Amino acid sequence: MTVTLNGRSQAIQTGERLIDLFNRCEIEVPHVCYHPQLGPIQTCDTCMVEVDGKLVRACGTIAAQGMNVVTSSPRADAAQREAFDRILGNHMLYCTVCDNNNGNCTVHNTTKLLHVEHQKIPFKTKPYEVDMSNPFYRYDPDQCILCGRCVQACQTLEVNETLTINWEDPHPRVLWDGGAPIGESSCVSCGHCVTVCPCNALMEKSMLGEAGYMTALAKPALDGMIDIVKGIEPEIGYGPILQLSEMESHMRESRTRKTKTVCTYCGVGCSFNIWTKDRHVLKVEPSEGAANGVSTCIKGKFGWDYVNSPDRLTKPLIREGDTFRQASWDEALDLVARRFAEIKAATGPDSLAFISSSKCTNEESYLMQKLARAVIGTNNMDNCSRYCQAPATTGLFRTVGYGGDSGSISDMEKAGLVLIVGSNTAESHPVIATRVKRAHKMHGQKLIVADLRENEMAERADVFFRPRPGTDLIWLSAMTRYIFDNGLADQQFIDQWVNQAAEYKKSLDLFTLEMASERCGLPIETLTTVARMIAEAKGVCVLWAMGVTQHSMGSDTSTAISNLLLATGNYMKPGTGAYPLRGHNNVQGASDHGAMPNYFPGYQEVADPAIRSKFEKAWNVSLPPHPGLDNHMMIEAIHEGKLKAMYVFGEEMSLVDSNANFVGDALSKLDFFVMQEIFFSETCRFADVILPATPSLEKEGTFTSTERRIQRLYEVFEPLDGSRPDWIIIQDIANRLGAGWKYEHPSQIYEEVAALTPLMAGVTYERLEGYKTLQWPVAADGSDQPLLYTKQFNFPDGKATFYPVPWSEPTDQQDAEYDLHLNNGRLLEHFHEGNMTYRTEGIREKTPCTFVEVSPELAGERGIQTGSWVQLTSRYGKVRAQAVITARVQGKELYMPMNSTEEPVNRLTSSHTDKATHTPAYKETSVQLRVLGQVGDDPLPGTNSRHGHPTPQRGVEVERKWKRQDYHQPGDHLVQIQTR
Ligand code: SF4
Ligand code: SF4
Ligand code: SF4
Ligand code: FES
């Protein structure tokens, strides 16, 4: 298809917007409100062009065959100028003293593009104060041009539905919850609105007074300068004034660094540029990350204060009795190497164990497992996927062959139906949640949520049901049986692609609807409705997390999910598949890179002689043939006296492993314990040597996110004086033990990984440069697989396998003494126990402590109110917390988030585990509750977003602006004048 564009024939793409066509052809047309990731908002009117003689908005017009498009006719030009003049009436140009004068301000750049010399509509202030009530950003109504990008982002991309514009008001402005202070609204501080604001109306507070050379001036001085500029503008025009501000903007370039990094919190894998001035974080700017685009959550956008916290460890510490003394790096490293060698000589290599960090890079996990295997000679090597994701990996290994998400986040967006099981996605994987919320709200995707708790996704779902704890396997299997029994299965897909159908169908005999209804506490109608929705949907993605995996049947329930997907043909196509949502930023990568007791990197079995011999040759050592101990077995082995020494980095083991008291007892029994950390964590208390490491912003390397996406991170800051990147520390220890490693840069480590690991054969730093990414498996030629299983499943015959799974009773059941079920998990604002996030003051202000959610029924029965102090006691320990009464939980269900180092929920959890993987059954915990008598304030302060009242609408609703008496489309009156 072609159009005539400014007199020349131009090919167009199907569905292409005129504004995108202009940008592609590098034809400059102003467009202030348009943002490709938000779609057309049509509020600013600056993109007016002529199409077949009529003025249209280029952002709202799809190019069509034969159109005659003129971008700079006198009419279009006049309309663009008129529209932009109205914008300047809403925005005072004081660029030279503006913190947004960084070369990317849309208002500044459009003033320049249109060569605006004088503004016809004078700037008028609006009758509102600047709102500073959010800890992270501020809104200045006077500078707001009412483009509505922020509203569109909040309503249709983040879908938090906080923002609107009161178009009918004489003085429209952006409103939070219809008119609340930002800090008391439902705003979750995700930062979408701030990121997409085209000017300085919404700004990160960390930028204010910091970004510019003259922006830190006191307000009277600043106002004086602005007045001077405004005074001379009528005489000299904007040209020279803009030139001055551009000089100032160029000067900023020399001191503002913009470095690409990848978020260090959850497994979504958001990437962004971090703007810094010396060691000050000016802002986080997401734009082109493959997983997130402009999206972030509060942690990725604003949670970086921990990096410069005064609590950072900067000196190695060595235990002396009950205290620690500072030591030099040489002394500490010599001691570690000497004690490791002594213990290995005395009690053998298997008396040492190593735990890698899911917060650290792939290269660091690779080196840690190489240290364990090649230098010490043990496979006692694990990472925290043992605490969460190992069961999901097992379920996928059993059925489809790879232990990773079977597609990408974009597939979740495309699916006709998303089923979420045991995942608080909106809080634990916030940016993935935005994609599902957007598809559901804007594109008619169906959403089904199965959870004990009515979390945000459950509130939004088309169907939400609450199975009894630990019974997911039953309803999943019963639905699959119902699908088979009623001819709803995808028989063609099964015949072509799935083995063991007959055996599997037989294994479902037990799972009748009646049995499922009774055991799960669900109406039969719910089961059949959901089964039919799944069978009939155009593409199903199942998202699950720790509500499934942290059970004694975690692997089997994950398997049941994959069986259901196979039965309904929901693999091998875009918009389908299995998505276990990985918790940490690099928990996928830690396992992928060999931090596991039974696998070398790329899931190559340590027990396979051919594989072992490949690594022996490459590393020039002989390697132990038997799989090692996993995390759980390590703790048992310490208690049994078999394990003498441990080396753990970046893992708050004593709080995040279950049955924390038991784990703490074990750690205190070790002969020698090395912790490598950025802070003196709770686990450090048990250590003999503590080595100060660096966080992700102070090193290079790669992370692998939940969608198997490998991404590079670059050094934002130099390592804080005294601390060292983990890969350097691990190498120093290995070399003191005679390893002779010579890695000078993480890229050299990755070259070795790629050479030894077929799954990563084509991964190179060049192919990952900047924002480029690869989703494994990556072939030697660099081709990757965003959608797994396009040609076959990962089994020798290329077929998947139905895998029968039985059901057994959950562990740690309720009885007369321990009569309540305790569920636990994450919170939006904090990551796990909060070692990093509590160090951001704004986060602490919004969510200062842990709490326990109590249902209104139970609260009534026991006389509990929000703020009441209660004590929870399990068979393993006790904690105290304040209650929050909420219908999110029901009946005898309690929920406690993990955000506490003082009263960690894992003092209550047991040592029961998933049978296949030893993942702790965190979610199978029974407790008794004692009301302590004192009642304090609500542990969630008034500034927490939960107290807000969102105002949903379908976007910015520009039609309401167009209905205003004083609105006319720019250029209209010109047409009339000409006609006359
Ligand atoms: S939730 Fe808050 S920070 Fe996020 S887009 Fe909405 S108003 Fe902005
Ligand atoms: S605050 Fe919102 S409406 Fe105002 S200029 Fe920024 S993005 Fe546009
Ligand atoms: S915590 Fe997760 S969702 Fe939030 S910015 Fe980081 S990677 Fe993205
Ligand atoms: S860019 Fe088209 S109306 Fe704003």
Short mmCIF file of C-alpha atoms and ligand atoms in Angstrom, two decimals, residues 134 137 150-155 158-163 174-176 182 185-196 202 296 301-302 945, ligand 1:
data_model
loop_
_atom_site.label_atom_id
_atom_site.label_comp_id
_atom_site.label_asym_id
_atom_site.label_seq_id
_atom_site.Cartn_x
_atom_site.Cartn_y
_atom_site.Cartn_z
CA ASN A 134 4.38 11.60 47.51
CA TYR A 137 7.71 12.59 42.84
CA CYS A 150 0.13 10.31 32.70
CA VAL A 151 -3.56 9.51 32.87
CA GLN A 152 -3.35 7.19 29.91
CA ALA A 153 -0.36 5.40 31.45
CA CYS A 154 -2.02 5.03 34.85
CA GLN A 155 -5.39 3.97 33.44
CA GLU A 158 -0.15 0.36 34.67
CA VAL A 159 -3.90 0.04 35.20
CA ASN A 160 -3.81 1.37 38.73
CA GLU A 161 -6.61 3.75 37.75
CA THR A 162 -5.58 6.56 40.03
CA LEU A 163 -5.34 9.45 37.58
CA VAL A 174 -4.59 15.98 36.82
CA LEU A 175 -6.37 14.45 39.80
CA TRP A 176 -5.34 11.58 42.05
CA ILE A 182 -0.99 12.19 45.94
CA SER A 185 -4.25 8.31 47.14
CA SER A 186 -4.25 4.84 45.62
CA CYS A 187 -1.01 5.69 43.78
CA VAL A 188 1.42 2.78 44.04
CA SER A 189 4.42 4.93 43.08
CA CYS A 190 5.17 2.83 40.04
CA GLY A 191 6.42 5.93 38.28
CA HIS A 192 4.75 5.32 34.92
CA CYS A 193 3.18 8.77 34.94
CA VAL A 194 6.43 10.50 35.82
CA THR A 195 8.32 8.56 33.17
CA VAL A 196 5.95 9.49 30.34
CA LEU A 202 5.63 15.41 37.06
CA THR A 296 8.51 -0.15 36.37
CA LYS A 301 11.83 3.14 39.83
CA PHE A 302 12.55 4.46 43.30
CA SER A 945 -1.88 2.92 48.56
S1 SF4 B 1 0.01 4.53 40.22
FE1 SF4 B 1 0.85 6.47 40.85
S2 SF4 B 1 2.93 6.53 40.06
FE2 SF4 B 1 1.83 4.88 38.99
S3 SF4 B 1 1.07 5.85 37.12
FE3 SF4 B 1 -0.58 5.96 38.65
S4 SF4 B 1 -0.29 7.95 39.65
FE4 SF4 B 1 1.60 7.49 38.56
#
